[in-house]
Each structure stands twice: as structure tokens, then as C-alpha cells.
Short mmCIF file of C-alpha atoms in Angstrom, two decimals:
data_model
loop_
_atom_site.label_atom_id
_atom_site.label_comp_id
_atom_site.label_asym_id
_atom_site.label_seq_id
_atom_site.Cartn_x
_atom_site.Cartn_y
_atom_site.Cartn_z
CA UNK A 1 113.00 131.51 84.29
CA UNK A 2 114.23 128.44 86.21
CA UNK A 3 111.13 126.89 88.24
CA UNK A 4 112.86 126.98 91.30
CA UNK A 5 113.47 131.07 91.04
CA UNK A 6 109.86 131.55 89.78
CA UNK A 7 108.61 130.03 92.90
CA UNK A 8 110.71 131.78 95.12
CA UNK A 9 109.49 134.94 93.58
CA UNK A 10 105.75 134.22 93.78
CA UNK A 11 106.32 133.12 97.34
CA UNK A 12 108.47 136.07 98.27
CA UNK A 13 107.19 138.78 96.43
CA UNK A 14 104.32 139.80 98.60
CA UNK A 15 106.66 140.28 101.62
CA UNK A 16 108.60 142.27 99.85
CA UNK A 17 106.05 144.28 98.19
CA UNK A 18 104.54 144.79 101.72
CA UNK A 19 107.62 146.19 103.42
CA UNK A 20 108.25 148.67 100.34
CA UNK A 21 104.96 149.94 100.96
CA UNK A 22 105.37 150.53 104.51
CA UNK A 23 108.95 151.98 103.93
CA UNK A 24 107.46 154.37 101.04
CA UNK A 25 104.50 155.65 103.36
CA UNK A 26 107.03 156.10 106.13
CA UNK A 27 109.40 158.31 103.49
CA UNK A 28 106.65 160.30 102.23
CA UNK A 29 105.13 161.03 105.88
CA UNK A 30 108.49 161.48 107.29
CA UNK A 31 107.98 165.26 108.23
CA UNK A 32 104.37 164.93 109.48
CA UNK A 33 105.20 161.90 111.75
CA UNK A 34 105.67 162.33 115.68
CA UNK A 35 108.61 160.50 117.15
CA UNK A 36 107.93 158.13 119.38
CA UNK A 37 104.91 156.73 117.11
CA UNK A 38 101.66 155.40 118.70
CA UNK A 39 102.14 151.89 118.06
CA UNK A 40 99.03 149.98 120.05
CA UNK A 41 95.71 150.99 120.39
CA UNK A 42 93.17 150.36 123.29
CA UNK A 43 89.62 149.26 122.35
CA UNK A 44 88.28 152.80 122.25
CA UNK A 45 90.66 153.51 119.51
CA UNK A 46 93.04 155.80 121.53
CA UNK A 47 96.72 155.18 121.64
CA UNK A 48 98.02 153.37 124.54
CA UNK A 49 101.62 152.28 123.41
CA UNK A 50 104.58 154.09 121.80
CA UNK A 51 107.62 153.02 119.81
CA UNK A 52 110.58 155.30 118.49
CA UNK A 53 110.59 155.77 114.71
CA UNK A 54 113.85 153.96 114.14
CA UNK A 55 112.66 150.85 116.33
CA UNK A 56 109.37 150.82 114.37
CA UNK A 57 111.58 150.68 111.31
CA UNK A 58 113.48 147.86 112.40
CA UNK A 59 110.31 146.01 113.55
CA UNK A 60 108.54 146.21 110.28
CA UNK A 61 111.63 145.13 108.40
CA UNK A 62 112.17 142.10 110.55
CA UNK A 63 108.55 140.96 110.90
CA UNK A 64 108.02 140.99 107.27
CA UNK A 65 111.35 140.29 105.50
CA UNK A 66 111.91 137.80 108.34
CA UNK A 67 108.65 135.80 107.75
CA UNK A 68 108.97 136.07 104.03
CA UNK A 69 112.50 134.14 104.56
CA UNK A 70 110.90 131.78 106.78
CA UNK A 71 108.14 130.78 103.98
CA UNK A 72 110.93 131.22 101.31
CA UNK A 73 113.49 128.94 102.52
CA UNK A 74 111.43 125.50 102.39
CA UNK A 75 110.01 126.24 98.91
CA UNK A 76 113.35 126.48 97.60
CA UNK A 77 113.56 122.67 98.42
CA UNK A 78 110.40 121.79 96.92
CA UNK A 79 110.42 119.05 94.26
CA UNK A 80 106.77 119.90 93.14
CA UNK A 81 104.82 122.71 91.97
CA UNK A 82 103.49 125.37 94.31
CA UNK A 83 99.88 123.92 93.87
CA UNK A 84 100.79 121.46 96.50
CA UNK A 85 101.60 124.29 98.88
CA UNK A 86 99.13 126.78 97.66
CA UNK A 87 97.54 126.94 101.44
CA UNK A 88 101.20 127.86 102.98
CA UNK A 89 101.27 130.13 100.06
CA UNK A 90 98.02 131.90 100.51
CA UNK A 91 98.64 132.04 104.27
CA UNK A 92 101.91 134.23 103.28
CA UNK A 93 99.91 136.22 100.99
CA UNK A 94 97.45 137.18 103.56
CA UNK A 95 100.04 137.35 106.22
CA UNK A 96 101.83 139.90 104.00
CA UNK A 97 98.46 141.86 103.21
CA UNK A 98 97.57 141.82 106.97
CA UNK A 99 100.72 143.04 108.18
CA UNK A 100 101.53 145.46 105.17
CA UNK A 101 98.11 147.18 105.74
CA UNK A 102 98.35 147.34 109.57
CA UNK A 103 102.01 148.91 109.43
CA UNK A 104 101.18 151.54 106.59
CA UNK A 105 97.46 152.66 108.35
CA UNK A 106 99.42 152.92 111.80
CA UNK A 107 101.50 155.75 110.03
CA UNK A 108 98.51 157.14 108.39
CA UNK A 109 97.11 157.48 111.83
CA UNK A 110 100.20 158.82 113.25
CA UNK A 111 100.27 161.71 110.52
CA UNK A 112 99.85 164.91 111.50
CA UNK A 113 99.14 164.19 115.24
CA UNK A 114 101.39 166.71 116.98
CA UNK A 115 102.36 164.43 119.86
CA UNK A 116 101.64 160.84 119.36
CA UNK A 117 99.17 160.42 122.28
CA UNK A 118 96.69 162.47 120.11
CA UNK A 119 96.78 159.60 117.50
CA UNK A 120 93.93 157.99 117.05
CA UNK A 121 92.82 154.47 115.07
CA UNK A 122 89.05 153.01 115.79
CA UNK A 123 88.75 149.14 115.67
CA UNK A 124 87.03 149.06 112.37
CA UNK A 125 90.63 149.38 110.61
CA UNK A 126 90.92 146.03 111.58
CA UNK A 127 88.19 144.71 109.68
CA UNK A 128 89.71 146.56 106.70
CA UNK A 129 93.00 145.15 107.33
CA UNK A 130 91.40 141.76 107.61
CA UNK A 131 89.59 142.36 104.22
CA UNK A 132 93.03 143.05 102.67
CA UNK A 133 94.49 139.86 104.36
CA UNK A 134 91.92 137.84 102.50
CA UNK A 135 92.08 139.56 99.29
CA UNK A 136 95.76 138.79 99.34
CA UNK A 137 95.32 135.17 100.29
CA UNK A 138 93.11 134.39 97.46
CA UNK A 139 95.47 135.99 95.32
CA UNK A 140 98.28 134.02 96.53
CA UNK A 141 95.78 130.84 96.05
CA UNK A 142 95.16 131.34 92.68
CA UNK A 143 99.05 132.03 91.87
CA UNK A 144 100.01 128.94 93.78
CA UNK A 145 97.10 126.99 91.95
CA UNK A 146 98.73 127.63 88.51
CA UNK A 147 101.83 126.35 89.15
CA UNK A 148 100.96 122.51 89.14
CA UNK A 149 103.81 121.10 87.09
CA UNK A 150 106.46 118.54 88.82
CA UNK A 151 110.10 120.08 89.34
CA UNK A 152 111.35 116.36 88.62
CA UNK A 153 110.57 117.20 84.99
CA UNK A 154 107.63 115.75 82.75
CA UNK A 155 109.37 112.29 82.70
CA UNK A 156 107.98 111.41 85.80
CA UNK A 157 104.40 112.05 84.92
CA UNK A 158 104.54 110.56 81.40
CA UNK A 159 106.26 107.27 82.94
CA UNK A 160 102.91 107.13 85.25
CA UNK A 161 100.92 103.95 83.73
CA UNK A 162 97.86 105.05 82.13
CA UNK A 163 94.63 102.91 81.12
CA UNK A 164 93.12 103.96 77.85
CA UNK A 165 89.43 104.92 78.07
CA UNK A 166 86.79 105.86 75.39
CA UNK A 167 85.46 109.25 75.93
CA UNK A 168 82.53 108.85 78.43
CA UNK A 169 83.49 105.21 79.27
CA UNK A 170 83.05 104.64 82.88
CA UNK A 171 85.44 102.40 84.80
CA UNK A 172 85.75 101.00 88.44
CA UNK A 173 88.46 98.99 89.84
CA UNK A 174 87.92 96.99 92.81
CA UNK A 175 89.78 94.50 95.08
CA UNK A 176 89.58 93.03 98.29
CA UNK A 177 92.80 92.61 100.24
CA UNK A 178 93.25 90.35 103.55
CA UNK A 179 95.60 90.79 106.42
CA UNK A 180 96.68 87.54 108.36
CA UNK A 181 98.57 89.59 110.63
CA UNK A 182 95.51 92.13 111.28
CA UNK A 183 93.49 88.89 111.90
CA UNK A 184 95.69 87.37 114.15
CA UNK A 185 95.88 90.59 116.26
CA UNK A 186 92.45 91.10 116.14
CA UNK A 187 91.57 87.54 117.59
CA UNK A 188 94.57 87.69 119.82
CA UNK A 189 92.99 91.01 121.46
CA UNK A 190 89.43 90.18 121.24
CA UNK A 191 89.25 86.97 122.96
CA UNK A 192 91.22 87.48 126.17
CA UNK A 193 89.14 90.82 126.27
CA UNK A 194 85.92 88.97 126.24
CA UNK A 195 87.26 86.47 128.94
CA UNK A 196 88.09 89.47 131.05
CA UNK A 197 84.49 91.19 130.49
CA UNK A 198 83.06 87.82 131.21
CA UNK A 199 84.60 87.62 134.75
CA UNK A 200 83.50 91.08 135.41
CA UNK A 201 86.92 93.19 134.83
CA UNK A 202 86.80 96.58 133.01
CA UNK A 203 90.00 96.11 131.64
CA UNK A 204 88.71 93.99 128.88
CA UNK A 205 86.83 96.86 127.14
CA UNK A 206 89.85 98.61 125.29
CA UNK A 207 91.12 95.04 124.61
CA UNK A 208 87.80 94.32 122.76
CA UNK A 209 87.93 97.95 120.86
CA UNK A 210 91.31 97.29 119.61
CA UNK A 211 90.60 93.93 118.52
CA UNK A 212 87.35 94.62 116.80
CA UNK A 213 88.99 97.51 114.66
CA UNK A 214 91.82 95.35 113.80
CA UNK A 215 89.55 92.49 112.78
CA UNK A 216 87.24 94.83 110.98
CA UNK A 217 90.47 95.91 108.93
CA UNK A 218 91.37 92.17 108.50
CA UNK A 219 89.85 92.25 105.07
CA UNK A 220 89.25 95.45 102.91
CA UNK A 221 87.61 96.19 99.78
CA UNK A 222 89.69 99.10 97.80
CA UNK A 223 87.68 100.82 94.85
CA UNK A 224 89.13 102.89 92.18
CA UNK A 225 86.31 105.20 90.38
CA UNK A 226 85.66 108.55 89.19
CA UNK A 227 85.04 109.86 92.53
CA UNK A 228 88.74 108.96 93.53
CA UNK A 229 89.56 106.00 95.79
CA UNK A 230 87.73 104.12 98.82
CA UNK A 231 89.39 101.63 101.54
CA UNK A 232 86.66 100.18 103.44
CA UNK A 233 86.26 97.43 105.62
CA UNK A 234 84.61 94.37 103.75
CA UNK A 235 81.51 93.67 106.06
CA UNK A 236 81.48 96.88 108.19
CA UNK A 237 80.60 100.50 107.00
CA UNK A 238 83.31 101.77 109.35
CA UNK A 239 86.25 101.84 109.54
CA UNK A 240 86.47 103.45 105.79
CA UNK A 241 89.00 105.86 104.23
CA UNK A 242 88.06 107.94 101.28
CA UNK A 243 90.47 110.09 98.96
CA UNK A 244 88.53 112.37 96.49
CA UNK A 245 90.29 112.20 93.02
CA UNK A 246 91.14 116.16 92.99
CA UNK A 247 93.13 115.67 96.28
CA UNK A 248 95.10 112.92 93.96
CA UNK A 249 98.02 114.25 92.12
CA UNK A 250 99.10 110.97 90.28
CA UNK A 251 99.60 107.40 91.50
CA UNK A 252 101.96 104.54 90.75
CA UNK A 253 102.59 100.92 91.99
CA UNK A 254 105.49 99.17 93.49
CA UNK A 255 106.34 96.12 95.58
CA UNK A 256 106.94 97.21 99.15
CA UNK A 257 107.65 95.25 102.45
CA UNK A 258 105.17 96.26 105.21
CA UNK A 259 107.82 97.09 107.69
CA UNK A 260 109.49 99.47 105.30
CA UNK A 261 105.68 101.03 105.18
CA UNK A 262 106.01 101.09 109.10
CA UNK A 263 104.51 97.79 109.95
CA UNK A 264 100.95 96.57 109.55
CA UNK A 265 97.40 98.70 110.02
CA UNK A 266 96.98 102.24 109.56
CA UNK A 267 100.38 104.11 109.91
CA UNK A 268 101.90 107.70 109.77
CA UNK A 269 105.28 108.20 108.61
CA UNK A 270 106.94 111.46 108.08
CA UNK A 271 106.27 111.80 104.21
CA UNK A 272 102.60 110.64 104.30
CA UNK A 273 100.69 107.82 105.55
CA UNK A 274 99.98 104.26 104.63
CA UNK A 275 97.31 101.55 105.25
CA UNK A 276 99.25 98.22 104.92
CA UNK A 277 97.82 94.63 105.09
CA UNK A 278 100.71 92.40 104.02
CA UNK A 279 104.09 92.88 102.12
CA UNK A 280 103.78 92.79 98.33
CA UNK A 281 102.21 94.73 95.36
CA UNK A 282 101.36 98.68 96.67
CA UNK A 283 99.57 101.48 95.17
CA UNK A 284 101.24 104.59 95.91
CA UNK A 285 99.45 108.27 95.34
CA UNK A 286 101.29 111.59 95.65
CA UNK A 287 98.23 113.95 97.22
CA UNK A 288 97.85 117.60 96.35
CA UNK A 289 99.07 118.49 99.76
CA UNK A 290 102.55 116.75 98.36
CA UNK A 291 102.27 113.93 101.02
CA UNK A 292 102.29 110.44 100.04
CA UNK A 293 99.24 107.56 100.70
CA UNK A 294 99.96 104.12 100.23
CA UNK A 295 97.72 100.90 100.51
CA UNK A 296 98.96 97.45 99.58
CA UNK A 297 96.65 95.71 97.30
CA UNK A 298 97.28 92.97 94.74
CA UNK A 299 97.11 94.42 90.72
CA UNK A 300 97.90 98.05 92.06
CA UNK A 301 99.27 98.61 88.44
CA UNK A 302 95.69 98.37 87.22
CA UNK A 303 94.38 100.68 89.93
CA UNK A 304 97.33 103.09 89.33
CA UNK A 305 96.73 103.47 85.69
CA UNK A 306 92.85 103.82 86.07
CA UNK A 307 93.57 106.80 88.86
CA UNK A 308 96.17 108.68 86.32
CA UNK A 309 93.53 108.28 83.57
CA UNK A 310 90.59 109.58 85.52
CA UNK A 311 92.76 112.21 87.14
CA UNK A 312 94.11 113.38 83.35
CA UNK A 313 89.96 113.14 82.16
CA UNK A 314 89.17 115.35 85.20
CA UNK A 315 91.74 118.05 84.94
CA UNK A 316 92.93 117.96 81.03
CA UNK A 317 94.73 121.15 81.89
CA UNK A 318 97.00 120.18 84.38
CA UNK A 319 97.67 116.92 82.81
CA UNK A 320 98.88 119.05 79.33
CA UNK A 321 101.06 121.12 81.49
CA UNK A 322 102.84 118.23 83.23
CA UNK B 1 89.09 93.34 88.87
CA UNK B 2 87.78 96.37 86.39
CA UNK B 3 84.29 96.91 85.42
CA UNK B 4 84.08 99.33 82.51
CA UNK B 5 81.19 100.17 80.89
CA UNK B 6 80.63 102.80 77.76
CA UNK B 7 77.28 104.02 77.04
CA UNK B 8 78.44 105.29 73.82
CA UNK B 9 78.82 101.51 72.55
CA UNK B 10 75.81 99.62 71.00
CA UNK B 11 76.08 96.63 73.51
CA UNK B 12 73.62 97.03 76.60
CA UNK B 13 75.47 98.32 79.68
CA UNK B 14 74.21 95.06 81.70
CA UNK B 15 75.93 92.76 78.88
CA UNK B 16 79.07 95.02 79.02
CA UNK B 17 79.23 94.63 82.88
CA UNK B 18 78.80 90.60 82.85
CA UNK B 19 81.52 90.68 79.90
CA UNK B 20 83.96 92.56 82.38
CA UNK B 21 83.28 89.98 85.21
CA UNK B 22 83.46 86.97 82.65
CA UNK B 23 86.82 88.29 81.19
CA UNK B 24 88.17 88.58 84.92
CA UNK B 25 87.06 85.17 85.76
CA UNK B 26 88.67 83.75 82.69
CA UNK B 27 91.95 85.39 83.10
CA UNK B 28 92.09 84.38 86.59
CA UNK B 29 91.96 87.94 88.23
CA UNK B 30 88.93 87.06 89.93
CA UNK B 31 89.11 83.40 91.95
CA UNK B 32 86.31 80.97 92.89
CA UNK B 33 84.59 81.89 96.15
CA UNK B 34 85.55 85.65 95.47
CA UNK B 35 82.40 87.97 96.50
CA UNK B 36 81.85 90.75 93.46
CA UNK B 37 81.10 94.30 94.93
CA UNK B 38 77.49 95.02 96.08
CA UNK B 39 75.18 96.03 93.28
CA UNK B 40 74.15 99.26 94.68
CA UNK B 41 77.69 100.28 95.46
CA UNK B 42 79.10 99.24 92.05
CA UNK B 43 75.95 101.36 90.50
CA UNK B 44 76.93 104.54 92.52
CA UNK B 45 80.69 103.82 91.56
CA UNK B 46 80.01 103.66 88.00
CA UNK B 47 77.08 105.86 87.66
CA UNK B 48 74.54 103.46 86.23
CA UNK B 49 71.34 102.41 87.92
CA UNK B 50 71.51 99.37 90.43
CA UNK B 51 68.97 97.34 88.11
CA UNK B 52 71.57 97.62 85.23
CA UNK B 53 73.89 96.17 87.46
CA UNK B 54 71.62 93.31 88.95
CA UNK B 55 70.53 92.30 85.13
CA UNK B 56 74.08 92.03 84.55
CA UNK B 57 74.59 89.83 87.63
CA UNK B 58 71.68 87.76 86.76
CA UNK B 59 73.34 87.05 83.32
CA UNK B 60 76.27 85.74 85.02
CA UNK B 61 74.18 83.72 87.05
CA UNK B 62 72.03 82.05 84.07
CA UNK B 63 75.63 81.53 82.45
CA UNK B 64 76.55 79.53 85.91
CA UNK B 65 79.72 81.70 86.73
CA UNK B 66 77.96 83.19 89.98
CA UNK B 67 75.65 82.53 92.53
CA UNK B 68 73.45 85.46 93.75
CA UNK B 69 72.34 84.61 97.57
CA UNK B 70 69.96 86.81 99.52
CA UNK B 71 72.36 88.87 101.96
CA UNK B 72 75.51 87.32 100.75
CA UNK B 73 75.60 89.20 97.51
CA UNK B 74 77.04 87.66 94.34
CA UNK B 75 79.82 85.30 94.97
CA UNK B 76 82.06 83.36 92.12
CA UNK B 77 81.07 79.81 92.07
CA UNK B 78 83.54 76.87 93.02
CA UNK B 79 82.55 74.76 90.12
CA UNK B 80 85.53 75.69 87.54
CA UNK B 81 84.32 79.30 86.84
CA UNK B 82 87.56 80.03 84.96
CA UNK B 83 87.26 77.28 82.61
CA UNK B 84 83.36 77.93 82.00
CA UNK B 85 84.18 81.84 81.53
CA UNK B 86 86.57 80.74 78.82
CA UNK B 87 84.21 78.60 77.02
CA UNK B 88 81.65 81.44 77.21
CA UNK B 89 83.89 83.72 75.86
CA UNK B 90 84.48 81.14 73.01
CA UNK B 91 80.62 81.35 72.39
CA UNK B 92 80.69 84.78 72.13
CA UNK B 93 83.43 84.83 69.66
CA UNK B 94 81.64 82.25 67.58
CA UNK B 95 78.43 84.09 67.91
CA UNK B 96 80.04 87.37 66.84
CA UNK B 97 82.07 85.82 63.75
CA UNK B 98 78.56 84.30 62.15
CA UNK B 99 77.08 87.61 62.82
CA UNK B 100 79.67 89.23 60.65
CA UNK B 101 79.49 86.41 58.23
CA UNK B 102 75.76 87.34 58.20
CA UNK B 103 74.61 83.88 59.21
CA UNK B 104 71.08 83.32 60.79
CA UNK B 105 70.55 82.02 64.25
CA UNK B 106 69.28 78.85 62.75
CA UNK B 107 72.17 78.26 60.57
CA UNK B 108 74.70 79.07 63.57
CA UNK B 109 72.50 76.27 65.56
CA UNK B 110 72.66 73.72 62.75
CA UNK B 111 76.64 74.04 62.70
CA UNK B 112 76.99 73.56 66.50
CA UNK B 113 74.43 70.65 66.53
CA UNK B 114 76.30 69.14 63.38
CA UNK B 115 79.51 69.45 65.42
CA UNK B 116 77.71 67.73 68.61
CA UNK B 117 76.55 64.82 66.75
CA UNK B 118 79.79 64.32 65.15
CA UNK B 119 81.55 64.07 68.58
#
């Protein structure tokens, strides 16, 4: 089966199943159901809201198949495995479990009640519905986690650089990177800020704050090791940024202009984020969430190779599948 | 720069660490005046004892490649460290070859002394 179809099936299946279960329950209980149905219950478990059977079925269909469709459409355009989107998939499974159980138990509560107003549904049913949602959500998480491969094909993965390490050999790559731009901005903001504070104006304080953050980022150390990647200010404990190894899918390196990454400093763009010190050699990480993180640093090729090697060592199964 | 240590190797970890730095200085990856990572941080990163890292740094200091300053950490010295690191790698190569040939330490020293005396 093509990966796209398989993914679509995995994502849409719980909604279709939940819908089928509710419709089957409705068909099975048809003769014993009142019309209208009791569809809302107060805190004491007694019915206080009613819906006709036709409208009930329409709502069930619209909610279950509609939300299934809403989740399905974006997955058709996915270029990566579902693993990166496993939270969304698990959410979909949980939601279909919750709704499927809620609708079906509603029908069961209505069955055999001569009039809908006599139907009752105790509050603990909500607990069971949530438990059903949790079980389905866990199932969705597991199913999505199995789909780690990239839809772009194995070429992209094998092309990623590697750094041969002996078994048990430990390696750390570290490099400092300076930013003349951030240093200048830091100085330009801090000095007038200090002058303003000195003459008794409160407006200087935010300037100093911004300036010091820029200055702290003006020189950073980027470290890649068995734990992942850390970018930390050269002399101050903060700000620092850490991405654990298990949240990184793979790494590459290429030249990048600061403006193409959105400017200098910490930038957030549509597809991800970047720490930009200067134009030039940059390390690009594809994260498990499907987003991208970039940091401009010299000799990024070695960093990328080491990261890919460590990821592969950490997750041999995922590496073999790719 | 890339630090790598292999606990499975016969070479002591501190010497492996020093060799990483020496190689990086020799090939120009690390330039004069550059600061090496703090021993504690590097130890945690590699999963080796901080004293092992300090022994490696101490070795580099004895070789005249880095300076160890209190509070400033390990800094690559400004006095031609690149050429010095290459020379040290050459010495290491000499020792390795002599050992492979089965020469005694005294024989190696005699060889070197003869060469030095010959100008």
C-alpha cells in the first residue's frame, strides 16, 4: 500500500469505526428507542435536553465523519512519517473514542425508556468515556509512532552525513560562534539605557534588558553530544536552548544568509525556528514534531554528521527502516 | 572541534582527549586564543570524569599548547600553537614507529640525539 493511503487509513479509521459502532447500536436498538431521544443530562443524571432521532443521526454523522475528514486532509499532504504527528493522531483516536462511547451509551440509556424524559445517565458514565478516550489515544500514539519513515524516500536519509564511531566510543562536538550584529545591537541598546537610568528615567530599564539579552547571545557555544544539542551563552548560564536527541529526526548543514532565516537573534518562522548569529555555515535539524530548527555555526557539517550518527545509535530500529 | 574518546581503546582516556585537541589545533580547527570548553561541562558531555578531562588539559599545558588560568579555563596559547601541535603529532608518530619496530626508549633517544648533534 502506498504510504499516503496507509497513513490516511490509520488516521481516518477510528472515526469511521466510531461512526459505524454508533449507527450499528442505533439499528440494533431501533424498536426500543423513544423519539425524540434524551440527549442531554443534568448533574443528577436526569434528562433535560431532547433531540429527534433523525437529527441525532445527522449530528453523529457530521461530528464523527466531519472531524475525521478535518484530521485526514492535512495528513494527505504530509511528507514525513506519522511519527512526527503522533500527538495529533493520538488526539484524533482519543476524540473518536470519547465521542463514539458517548453517543453509543446515550442510545443505550434511552433504550427501553418509554418516554425520553424517563431516561437517565449517571455522571460516572463520563469517567468511562474518558477512559475509552485514553485507551484509544494510546493506541493512536503507538500506531503513529511505528510510522517513522520519511515519505521523501530513503534517499534523503542515506544522503545525510555520518561520522563513523567505534562501538562505545563517545564524541562531543563543540564550537563557539560570535555575532557582531548582536554585539552591536546589545551595546547600542545597553549604553543609552544605562544613561537614561543614571539620569533617573525609568524608560532605560527595558532598553538595558533587551541590550543585555542581545549581548549575552553575541557569543554562544553550540555543543552536540549523546544528550542532544545545547546552544548556550558563552559566559552566562542563561539564555540557553536545549534539544534532546530523541526529539531530533535528522540533521543537515548548508550555507544560509541571515536574512533568509528571518534576521539575527532567535527567529520563529512558519516552518520552525532559528538561532541566527551571522550569515554562513548553518546546522539544520528536522525535529520529531516535523518542524525545523536552524543554528548558524562554523563546521556545521561535522555537527550534522555526529548528530545523525548518535541518533542512529540511539534508535537503531528507526535507522534501519529509513 | 570534535572530542572523541573510546573506553575500549588501550590508550588512556586523558591521552585520547589531549590527542583530539592537539589534532584540532594542528589542522587549524581551533585557533590561537580560543577557549576550550570547561572541564566539568566537557566531562558531563562525554560521560567521563572531570579529573580525566583535567589530566588531558594538564598534558596539553605541559606541551605548551594551552594555558590553564584560574577562572578563565583552558585557552589555546598565542605562541604558534598550530606548528607546535604538528610537531607534537610528528613526535607521536616517531614514538609509534619506534615501538612498532621494537626499539627501546634509550635507542630512540640516542637516534634523536645523534640527529640533533648532527644539526
